Coordinates of C-alpha atoms in Angstrom, one line a residue:
X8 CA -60.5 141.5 98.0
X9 CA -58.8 138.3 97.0
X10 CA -58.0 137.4 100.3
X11 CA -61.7 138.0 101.4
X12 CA -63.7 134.2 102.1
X13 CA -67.1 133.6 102.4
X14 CA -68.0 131.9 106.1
X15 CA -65.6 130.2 107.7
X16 CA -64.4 126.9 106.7
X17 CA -65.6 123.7 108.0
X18 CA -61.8 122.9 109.0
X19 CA -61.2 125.9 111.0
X20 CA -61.2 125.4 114.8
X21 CA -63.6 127.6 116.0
X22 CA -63.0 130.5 118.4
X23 CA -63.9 130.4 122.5
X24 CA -66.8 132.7 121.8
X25 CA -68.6 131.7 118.7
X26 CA -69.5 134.8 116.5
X27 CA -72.8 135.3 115.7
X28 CA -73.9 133.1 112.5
X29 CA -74.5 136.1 109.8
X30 CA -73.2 136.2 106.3
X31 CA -70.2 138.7 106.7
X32 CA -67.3 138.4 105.1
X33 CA -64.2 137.6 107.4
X34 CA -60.6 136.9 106.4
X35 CA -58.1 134.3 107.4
X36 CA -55.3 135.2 109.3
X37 CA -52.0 134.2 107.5
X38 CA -50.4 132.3 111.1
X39 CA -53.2 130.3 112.2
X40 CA -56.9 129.4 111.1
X41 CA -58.7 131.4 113.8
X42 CA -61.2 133.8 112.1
X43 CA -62.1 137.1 113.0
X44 CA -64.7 139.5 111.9
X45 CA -63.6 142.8 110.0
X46 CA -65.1 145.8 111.3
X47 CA -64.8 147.4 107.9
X48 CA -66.7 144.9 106.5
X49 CA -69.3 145.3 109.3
X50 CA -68.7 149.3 108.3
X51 CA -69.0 148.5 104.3
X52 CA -72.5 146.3 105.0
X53 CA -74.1 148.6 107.0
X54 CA -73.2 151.5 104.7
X55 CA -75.1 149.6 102.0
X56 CA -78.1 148.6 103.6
X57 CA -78.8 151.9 103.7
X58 CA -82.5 152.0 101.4
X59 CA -81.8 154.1 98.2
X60 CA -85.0 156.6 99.1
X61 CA -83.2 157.2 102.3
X62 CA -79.3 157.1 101.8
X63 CA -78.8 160.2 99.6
X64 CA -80.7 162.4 101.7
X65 CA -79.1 160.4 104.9
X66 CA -75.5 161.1 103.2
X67 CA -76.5 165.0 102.4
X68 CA -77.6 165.7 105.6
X69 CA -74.6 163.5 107.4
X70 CA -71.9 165.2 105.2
X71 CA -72.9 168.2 105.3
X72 CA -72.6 168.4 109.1
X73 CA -69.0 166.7 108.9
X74 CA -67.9 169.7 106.7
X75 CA -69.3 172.3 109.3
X76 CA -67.5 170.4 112.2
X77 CA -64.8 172.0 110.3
X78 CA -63.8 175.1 111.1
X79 CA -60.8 175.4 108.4
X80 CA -61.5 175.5 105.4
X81 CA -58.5 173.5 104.1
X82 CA -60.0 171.1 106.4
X83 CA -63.2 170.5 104.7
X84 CA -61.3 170.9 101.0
X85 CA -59.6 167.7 102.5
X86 CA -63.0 165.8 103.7
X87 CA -63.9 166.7 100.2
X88 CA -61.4 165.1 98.6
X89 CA -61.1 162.1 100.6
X90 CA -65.2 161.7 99.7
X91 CA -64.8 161.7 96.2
X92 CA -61.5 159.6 96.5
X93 CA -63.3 157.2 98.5
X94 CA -66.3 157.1 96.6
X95 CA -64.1 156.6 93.3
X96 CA -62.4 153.4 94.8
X97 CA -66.1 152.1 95.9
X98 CA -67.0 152.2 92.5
X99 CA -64.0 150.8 90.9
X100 CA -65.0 147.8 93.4
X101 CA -68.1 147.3 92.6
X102 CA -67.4 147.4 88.6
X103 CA -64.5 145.2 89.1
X104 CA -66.7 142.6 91.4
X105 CA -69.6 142.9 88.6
X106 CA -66.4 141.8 85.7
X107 CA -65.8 139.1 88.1
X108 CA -69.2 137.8 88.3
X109 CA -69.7 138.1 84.6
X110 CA -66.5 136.7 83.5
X111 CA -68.0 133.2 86.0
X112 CA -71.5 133.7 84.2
X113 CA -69.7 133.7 81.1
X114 CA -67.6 130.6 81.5
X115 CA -71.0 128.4 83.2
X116 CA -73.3 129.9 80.1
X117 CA -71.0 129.7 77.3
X118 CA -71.5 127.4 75.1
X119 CA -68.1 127.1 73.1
X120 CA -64.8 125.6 75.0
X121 CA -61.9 127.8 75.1
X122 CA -60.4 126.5 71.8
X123 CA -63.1 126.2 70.0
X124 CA -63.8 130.3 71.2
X125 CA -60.5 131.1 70.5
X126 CA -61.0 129.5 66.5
X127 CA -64.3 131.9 66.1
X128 CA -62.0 134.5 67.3
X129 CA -59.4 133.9 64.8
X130 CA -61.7 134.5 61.8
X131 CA -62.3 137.8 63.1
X132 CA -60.8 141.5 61.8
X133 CA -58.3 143.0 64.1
X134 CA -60.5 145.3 65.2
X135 CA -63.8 142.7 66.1
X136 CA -61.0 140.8 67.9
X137 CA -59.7 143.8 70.1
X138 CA -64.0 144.5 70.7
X139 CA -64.4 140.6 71.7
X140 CA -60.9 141.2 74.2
X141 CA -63.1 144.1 76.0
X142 CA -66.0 142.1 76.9
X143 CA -64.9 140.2 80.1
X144 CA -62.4 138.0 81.1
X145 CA -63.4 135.0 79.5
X146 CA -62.9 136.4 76.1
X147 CA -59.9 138.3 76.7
X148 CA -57.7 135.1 77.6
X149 CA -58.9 133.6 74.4
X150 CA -58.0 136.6 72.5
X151 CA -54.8 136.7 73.7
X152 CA -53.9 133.5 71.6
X153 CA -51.5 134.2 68.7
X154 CA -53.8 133.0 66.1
X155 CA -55.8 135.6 67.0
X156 CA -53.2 137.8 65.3
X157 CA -52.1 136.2 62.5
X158 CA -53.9 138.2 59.8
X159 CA -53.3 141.9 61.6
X160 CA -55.0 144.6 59.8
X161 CA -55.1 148.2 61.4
X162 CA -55.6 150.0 58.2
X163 CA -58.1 153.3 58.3
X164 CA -59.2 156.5 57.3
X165 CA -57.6 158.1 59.7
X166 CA -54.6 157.4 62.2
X167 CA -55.8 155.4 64.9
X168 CA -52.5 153.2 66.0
X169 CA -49.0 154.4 66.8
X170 CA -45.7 151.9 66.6
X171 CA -46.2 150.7 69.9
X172 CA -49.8 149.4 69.0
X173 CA -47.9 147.4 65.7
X174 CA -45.2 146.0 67.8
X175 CA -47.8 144.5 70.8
X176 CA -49.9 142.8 67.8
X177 CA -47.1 141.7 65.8
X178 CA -44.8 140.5 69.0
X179 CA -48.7 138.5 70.3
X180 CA -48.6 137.0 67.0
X181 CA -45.3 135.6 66.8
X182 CA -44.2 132.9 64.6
X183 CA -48.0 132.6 63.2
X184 CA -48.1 136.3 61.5
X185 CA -49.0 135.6 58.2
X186 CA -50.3 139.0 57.0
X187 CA -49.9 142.7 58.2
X188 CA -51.7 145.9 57.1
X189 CA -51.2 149.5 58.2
X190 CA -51.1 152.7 57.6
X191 CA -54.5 155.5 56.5
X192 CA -56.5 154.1 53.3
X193 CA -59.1 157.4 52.1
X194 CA -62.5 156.1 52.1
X195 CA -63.3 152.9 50.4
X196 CA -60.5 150.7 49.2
X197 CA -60.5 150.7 45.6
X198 CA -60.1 147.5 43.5
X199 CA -57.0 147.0 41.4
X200 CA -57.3 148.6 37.9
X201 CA -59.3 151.1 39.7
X202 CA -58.1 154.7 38.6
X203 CA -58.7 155.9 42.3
X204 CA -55.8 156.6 43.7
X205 CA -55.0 155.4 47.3
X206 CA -52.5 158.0 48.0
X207 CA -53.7 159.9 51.4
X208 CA -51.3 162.4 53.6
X209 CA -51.2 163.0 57.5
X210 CA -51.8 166.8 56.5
X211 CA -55.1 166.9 55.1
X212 CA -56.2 163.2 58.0
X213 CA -57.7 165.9 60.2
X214 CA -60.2 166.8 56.8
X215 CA -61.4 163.4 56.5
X216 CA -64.7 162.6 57.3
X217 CA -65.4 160.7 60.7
X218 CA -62.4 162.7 62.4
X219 CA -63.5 163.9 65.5
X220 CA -62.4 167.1 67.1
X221 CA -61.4 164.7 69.9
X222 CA -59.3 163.2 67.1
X223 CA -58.1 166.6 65.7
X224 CA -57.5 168.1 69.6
X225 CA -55.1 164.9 70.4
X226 CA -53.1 165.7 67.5
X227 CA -52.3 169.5 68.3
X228 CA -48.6 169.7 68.7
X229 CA -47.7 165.9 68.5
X230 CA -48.6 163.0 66.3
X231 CA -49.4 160.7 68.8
X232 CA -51.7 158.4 66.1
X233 CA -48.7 158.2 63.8
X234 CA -46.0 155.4 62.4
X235 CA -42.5 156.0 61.6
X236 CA -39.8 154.3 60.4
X237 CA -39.6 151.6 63.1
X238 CA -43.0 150.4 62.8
X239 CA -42.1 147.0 61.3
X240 CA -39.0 146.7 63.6
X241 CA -40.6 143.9 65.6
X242 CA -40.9 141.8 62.4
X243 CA -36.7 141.4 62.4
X244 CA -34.9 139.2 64.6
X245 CA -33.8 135.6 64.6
X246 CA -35.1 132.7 62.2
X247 CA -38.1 132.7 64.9
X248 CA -39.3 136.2 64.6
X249 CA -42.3 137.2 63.1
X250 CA -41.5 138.4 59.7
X251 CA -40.2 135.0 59.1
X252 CA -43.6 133.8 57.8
X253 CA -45.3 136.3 56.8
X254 CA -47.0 136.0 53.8
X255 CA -48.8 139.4 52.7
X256 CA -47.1 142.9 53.7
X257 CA -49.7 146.1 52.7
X258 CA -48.2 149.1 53.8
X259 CA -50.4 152.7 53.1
X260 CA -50.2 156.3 53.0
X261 CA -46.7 156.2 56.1
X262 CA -45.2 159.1 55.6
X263 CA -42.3 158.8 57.7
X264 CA -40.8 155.5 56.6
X265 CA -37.7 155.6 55.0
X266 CA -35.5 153.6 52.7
X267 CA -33.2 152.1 55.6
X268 CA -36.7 150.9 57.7
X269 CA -38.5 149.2 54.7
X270 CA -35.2 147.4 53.5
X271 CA -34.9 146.0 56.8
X272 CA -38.2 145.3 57.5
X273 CA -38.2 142.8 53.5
X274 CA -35.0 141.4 54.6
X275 CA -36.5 140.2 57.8
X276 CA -39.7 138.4 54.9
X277 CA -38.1 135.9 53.1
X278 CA -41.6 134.0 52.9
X279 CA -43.0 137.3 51.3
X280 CA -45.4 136.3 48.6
X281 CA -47.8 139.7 48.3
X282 CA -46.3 143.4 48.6
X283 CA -48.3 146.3 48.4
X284 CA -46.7 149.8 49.0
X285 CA -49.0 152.6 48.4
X286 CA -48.1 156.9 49.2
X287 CA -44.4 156.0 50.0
X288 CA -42.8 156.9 46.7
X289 CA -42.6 160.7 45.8
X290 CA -39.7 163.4 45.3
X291 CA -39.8 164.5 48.6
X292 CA -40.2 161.4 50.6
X293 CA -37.5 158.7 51.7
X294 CA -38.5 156.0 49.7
X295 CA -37.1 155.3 46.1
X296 CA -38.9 152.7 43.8
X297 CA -35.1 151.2 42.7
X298 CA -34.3 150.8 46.1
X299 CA -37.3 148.8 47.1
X300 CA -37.1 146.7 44.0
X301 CA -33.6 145.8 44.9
X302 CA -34.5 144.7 48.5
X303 CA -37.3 142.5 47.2
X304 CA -35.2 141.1 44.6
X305 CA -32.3 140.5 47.3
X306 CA -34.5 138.8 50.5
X307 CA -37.8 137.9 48.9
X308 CA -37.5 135.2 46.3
X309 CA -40.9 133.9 46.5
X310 CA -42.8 137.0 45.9
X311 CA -46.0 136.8 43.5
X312 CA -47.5 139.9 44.0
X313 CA -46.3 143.6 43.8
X314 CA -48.6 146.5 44.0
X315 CA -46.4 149.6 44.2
X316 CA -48.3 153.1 43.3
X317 CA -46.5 156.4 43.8
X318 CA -47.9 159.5 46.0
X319 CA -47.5 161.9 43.4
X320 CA -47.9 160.6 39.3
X321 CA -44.2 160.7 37.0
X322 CA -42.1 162.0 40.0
X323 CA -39.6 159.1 40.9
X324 CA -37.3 158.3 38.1
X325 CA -35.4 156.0 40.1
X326 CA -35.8 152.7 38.3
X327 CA -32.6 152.1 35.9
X328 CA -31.6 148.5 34.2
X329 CA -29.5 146.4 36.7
X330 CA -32.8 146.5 38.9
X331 CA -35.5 145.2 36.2
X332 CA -32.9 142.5 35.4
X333 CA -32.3 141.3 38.7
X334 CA -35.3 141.4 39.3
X335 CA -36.0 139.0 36.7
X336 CA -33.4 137.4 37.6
X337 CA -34.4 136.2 41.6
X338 CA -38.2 137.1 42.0
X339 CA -39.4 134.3 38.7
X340 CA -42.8 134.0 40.4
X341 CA -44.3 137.1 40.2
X342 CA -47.8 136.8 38.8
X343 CA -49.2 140.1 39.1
X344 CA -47.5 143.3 38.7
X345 CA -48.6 146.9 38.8
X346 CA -46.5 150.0 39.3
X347 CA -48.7 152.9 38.8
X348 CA -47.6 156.4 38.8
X349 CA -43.9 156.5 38.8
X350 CA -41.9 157.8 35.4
X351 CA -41.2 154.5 33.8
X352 CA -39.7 154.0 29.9
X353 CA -41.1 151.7 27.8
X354 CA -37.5 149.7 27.0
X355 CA -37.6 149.0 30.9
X356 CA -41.1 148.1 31.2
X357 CA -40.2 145.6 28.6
X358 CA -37.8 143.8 30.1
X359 CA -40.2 143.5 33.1
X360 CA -43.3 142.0 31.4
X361 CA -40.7 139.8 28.8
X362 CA -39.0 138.6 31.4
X363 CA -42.0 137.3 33.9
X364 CA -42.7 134.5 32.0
X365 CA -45.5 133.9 34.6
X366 CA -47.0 137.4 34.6
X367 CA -50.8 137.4 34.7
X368 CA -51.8 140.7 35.8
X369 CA -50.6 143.7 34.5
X370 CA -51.0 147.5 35.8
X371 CA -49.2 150.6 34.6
X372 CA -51.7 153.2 35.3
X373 CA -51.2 156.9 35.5
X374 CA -47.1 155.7 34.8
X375 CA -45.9 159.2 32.8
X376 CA -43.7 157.9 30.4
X377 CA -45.3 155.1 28.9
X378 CA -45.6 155.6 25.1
X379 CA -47.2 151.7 24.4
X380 CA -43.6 151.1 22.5
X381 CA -43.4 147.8 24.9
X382 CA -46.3 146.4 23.4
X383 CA -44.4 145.1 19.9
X384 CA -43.9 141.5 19.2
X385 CA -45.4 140.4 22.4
X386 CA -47.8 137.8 23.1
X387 CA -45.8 135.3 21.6
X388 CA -42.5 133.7 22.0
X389 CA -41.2 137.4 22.8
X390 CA -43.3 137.2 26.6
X391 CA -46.6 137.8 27.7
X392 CA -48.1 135.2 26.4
X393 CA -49.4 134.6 30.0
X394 CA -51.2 137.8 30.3
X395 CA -54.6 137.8 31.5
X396 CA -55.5 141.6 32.4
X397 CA -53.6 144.6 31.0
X398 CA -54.5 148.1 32.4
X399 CA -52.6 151.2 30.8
X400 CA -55.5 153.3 32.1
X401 CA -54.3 157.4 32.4
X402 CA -50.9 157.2 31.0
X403 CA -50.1 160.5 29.5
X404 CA -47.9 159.6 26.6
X405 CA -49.5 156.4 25.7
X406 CA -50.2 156.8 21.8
X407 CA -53.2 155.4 19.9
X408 CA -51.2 154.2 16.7
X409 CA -49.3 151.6 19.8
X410 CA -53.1 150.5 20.8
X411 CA -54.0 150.0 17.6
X412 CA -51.1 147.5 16.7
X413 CA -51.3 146.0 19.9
X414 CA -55.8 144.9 19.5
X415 CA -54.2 144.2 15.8
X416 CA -52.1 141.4 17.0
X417 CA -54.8 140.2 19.4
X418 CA -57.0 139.5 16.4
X419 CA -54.0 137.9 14.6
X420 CA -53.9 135.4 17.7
X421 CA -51.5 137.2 19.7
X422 CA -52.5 137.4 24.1
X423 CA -54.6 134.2 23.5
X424 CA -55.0 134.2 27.4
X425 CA -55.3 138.2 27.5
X426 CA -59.4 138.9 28.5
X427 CA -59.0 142.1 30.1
X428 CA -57.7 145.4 28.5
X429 CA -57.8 148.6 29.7
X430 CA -56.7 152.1 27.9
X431 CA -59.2 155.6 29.1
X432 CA -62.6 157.6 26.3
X433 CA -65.6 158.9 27.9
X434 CA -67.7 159.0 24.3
X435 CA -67.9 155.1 23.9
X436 CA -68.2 154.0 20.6
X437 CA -68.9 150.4 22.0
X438 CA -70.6 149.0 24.8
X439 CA -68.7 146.1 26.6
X440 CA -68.2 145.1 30.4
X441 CA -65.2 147.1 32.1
X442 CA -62.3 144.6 31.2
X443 CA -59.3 145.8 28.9
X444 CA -58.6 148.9 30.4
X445 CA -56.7 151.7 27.8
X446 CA -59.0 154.8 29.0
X447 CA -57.5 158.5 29.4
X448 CA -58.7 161.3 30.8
X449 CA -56.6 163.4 28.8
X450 CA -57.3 161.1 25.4
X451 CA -54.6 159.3 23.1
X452 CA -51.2 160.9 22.0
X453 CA -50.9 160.9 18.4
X454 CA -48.0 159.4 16.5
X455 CA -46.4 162.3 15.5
X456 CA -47.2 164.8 18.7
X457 CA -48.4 164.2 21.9
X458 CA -49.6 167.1 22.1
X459 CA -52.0 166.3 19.4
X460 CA -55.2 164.1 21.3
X461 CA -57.2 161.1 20.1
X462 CA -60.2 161.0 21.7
X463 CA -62.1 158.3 19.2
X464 CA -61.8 154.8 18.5
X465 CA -61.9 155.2 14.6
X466 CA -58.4 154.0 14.2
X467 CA -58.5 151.2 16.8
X468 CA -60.1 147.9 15.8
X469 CA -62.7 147.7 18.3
X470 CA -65.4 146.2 16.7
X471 CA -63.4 143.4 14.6
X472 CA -61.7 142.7 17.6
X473 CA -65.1 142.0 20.1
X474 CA -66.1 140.2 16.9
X475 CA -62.6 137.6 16.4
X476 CA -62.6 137.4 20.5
X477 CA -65.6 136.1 21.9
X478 CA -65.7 137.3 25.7
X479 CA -62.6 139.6 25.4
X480 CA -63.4 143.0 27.4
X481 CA -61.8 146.5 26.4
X482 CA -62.4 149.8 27.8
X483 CA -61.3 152.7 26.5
X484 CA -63.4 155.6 28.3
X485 CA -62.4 159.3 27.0
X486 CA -63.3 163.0 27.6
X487 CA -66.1 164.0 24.9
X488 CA -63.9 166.8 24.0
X489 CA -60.1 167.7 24.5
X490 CA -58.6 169.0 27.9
X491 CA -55.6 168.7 27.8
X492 CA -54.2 170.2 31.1

């Protein structure tokens, strides 16, 4: 249709016998400029002047006496065919014509040039953008600008992208990617120092609400929504590729990445400033908490941010000594750090939070092992004087005799910076905005046996401490009455 012109042009030599003057479309012959007329055009025309209180019963009546013409009936299965063949390709026609004329509507009406349409675009969520390429023409070529990709987020409640959908984003991005977010996040995402968990599985997606049994059906025998291990392959390559700048990494809930993938994938972010790993890290899965450590302490010097939380709570033991030192050692930036749910001791978290003499933000949630131990002597010279938020919220062996010494040497002038502290009571014994964070569904461990449950603030000096701090926040939300499971 292309090749079709409208009239003839005023350079052709025209023919012996001049056709008729009508508007029908005629095409040029490729070896001279002679013009002819089509007689499908004159076929197509006629068929559509037919009136539309006329045609169908006209096309009924005229088909149907075609069909009996044929006496076989594999004959008229043919005619059949051929109908709704033919009537298929005259409607692809006419809804790729109609893209056409919208795409030139678009482009006279539209107000915004192409690059200033292609900035609005890159404002836009992944998914807006990929809406905005759907429209017409217009908007597609705009769209397929690499700024339009730079911040790729295809996160959601339930799978909805496979590898090959990462690598086309990431390879139209190219040396502009500056964040990238996959994998399944449950419901709303909740805010750090939030005790929701963001830990999902690809066994219970089909469960989720909003998944279709079109969604459910596609997934019978194959997992054609899912991401493996190579899902980040397209970051690596040479000092051009895309994981080159990339600044923010969030990767959720991908069950089948393993150690070998994700170390490959950090080595190719040397530029890495926020990592957040959530669901990878669990007995039975291929990813190790040492092992990631070491790769972001080996290729990503600059990092500032790591968010790393564990798909099932005190399971990975993997963190040992030579990692939290090296650590240390090559990542000096890091301002926030949480690491919630994995079995960590307190003589390791210690050289963590001593050694970040930067470290802001601090998250240890639901982390098994934790008795509070770490919290002596700092604030001062000994580290973490920098601290602003501390969140120990659900740690199981935390003990209340370690919060109490630690609000002690707050009010002694200790943490001048710290404003937010969080433990876990449900009985309140003070009301204060949700800042410190100490709360425990299971209450306080004693001093003596954990077994033994706080669930009061008696010993704790709350209200001293509210009173010497002006603006300081604690929670400490427990169960009104033991439960320890």
């Amino acid at each position: 249709m292309d090749t079709l012109l409208l009239g003839c042009p005023s350079t052709a030599k025209r023919p012996c016998c001049t056709p008729p003057s009508d508007p029908l479309l005629v095409t040029a012959s490729p070896r001279n400029s002679i013009l002819k007329p089509d007689p499908m055009d004159r076929l197509l025309e006629s068929f559509l002047g037919l009136s539309d209180s006329t045609s169908t019963l006209s096309l009924d009546l005229s088909f149907d006496r075609l069909l009996e013409s044929r006496p076989c009936d594999s004959d008229q299965n043919d005619m059949i065919e051929r109908a709704m063949r033919l009537g298929s390709v005259l409607l692809e026609a006419g809804k790729r014509s109609a893209r056409k004329r919208a795409t030139m509507h678009n482009a006279v009406v539209w107000a915004l040039p192409p690059d200033l349409t292609t900035k609005v675009f890159s404002v836009l969520d992944t998914q807006s953008v990929c809406y905005a390429a759907a429209t017409c023409t217009l908007f597609r070529k705009c769209t397929m600008d690499p700024l339009c990709y730079a911040n790729i987020d295809l996160t959601a409640e339930v799978p909805r992208v496979n590898n090959v959908v990462v690598s086309t984003f990431i390879q139209r991005a190219g040396k502009v990617l500056q964040s990238l977010k996959l994998g399944i996040v449950p419901g709303p995402t909740a805010s750090p120092g939030s005790s929701q968990p963001l830990v999902y599985t690809i066994r219970n997606s089909a469960d989720a609400p909003g998944f279709s049994w079109n969604d459910k059906r596609s997934r019978q025998g194959k997992e054609s929504f899912s991401l493996t291990r190579s899902c980040l392959s397209s970051l690596s390559g040479d000092s051009d590729a895309p994981g080159a700048r990339l600044r923010r990494l969030h990767l959720y809930n991908i069950e089948r990445m393993d150690n070998a993938a994700l170390c490959a994938a950090l080595s190719a972010c040397p530029s890495l400033l926020d990592l957040e790993i959530v669901g990878l890290f669990s007995s039975d899965s291929h990813v190790e908490l040492r092992q990631t450590l070491e790769s972001v302490s080996k290729y990503c010097h600059l990092i500032e941010r790591l968010y790393f939380e564990a798909s099932k709570a005190g399971r990975d033991d993997s963190l040992k000594w030579p990692t939290c030192n090296d650590l240390v050692k090559n990542c000096p930036h890091i301002t926030s750090l949480a690491l919630r749910g994995f079995k960590l001791h307190d003589n390791k978290v210690r050289v963590l939070v001593k050694g970040f003499h930067k470290l802001k933000y601090l998250d240890f949630s639901t982390s098994y092992s934790i008795t509070g131990g770490f919290l002596r002597n700092l604030g001062g010279d000994a580290g973490g004087n920098q601290l602003e938020v501390l969140i120990l919220r659900d740690c199981m062996h935390l003990k209340e005799v370690e919060v109490a010494r630690m609000c002690t040497a707050v009010i002694a002038g200790d943490f001048k910076i710290l404003r937010h502290l969080v433990f876990n009571l449900s009985s309140l014994d003070f009301t204060v905005p949700s800042k410190q964070d100490i709360s425990n569904r299971e209450g306080l461990a004693s001093a003596g046996d954990w077994y033994h449950r706080c669930y009061r603030t008696r010993d704790i000096p709350v209200k001293q401490l509210l009173e010497e701090r002006a603006g300081f926040c604690l929670v400490a939300e427990f169960p009104p009455e033991g439960r320890l499971v």
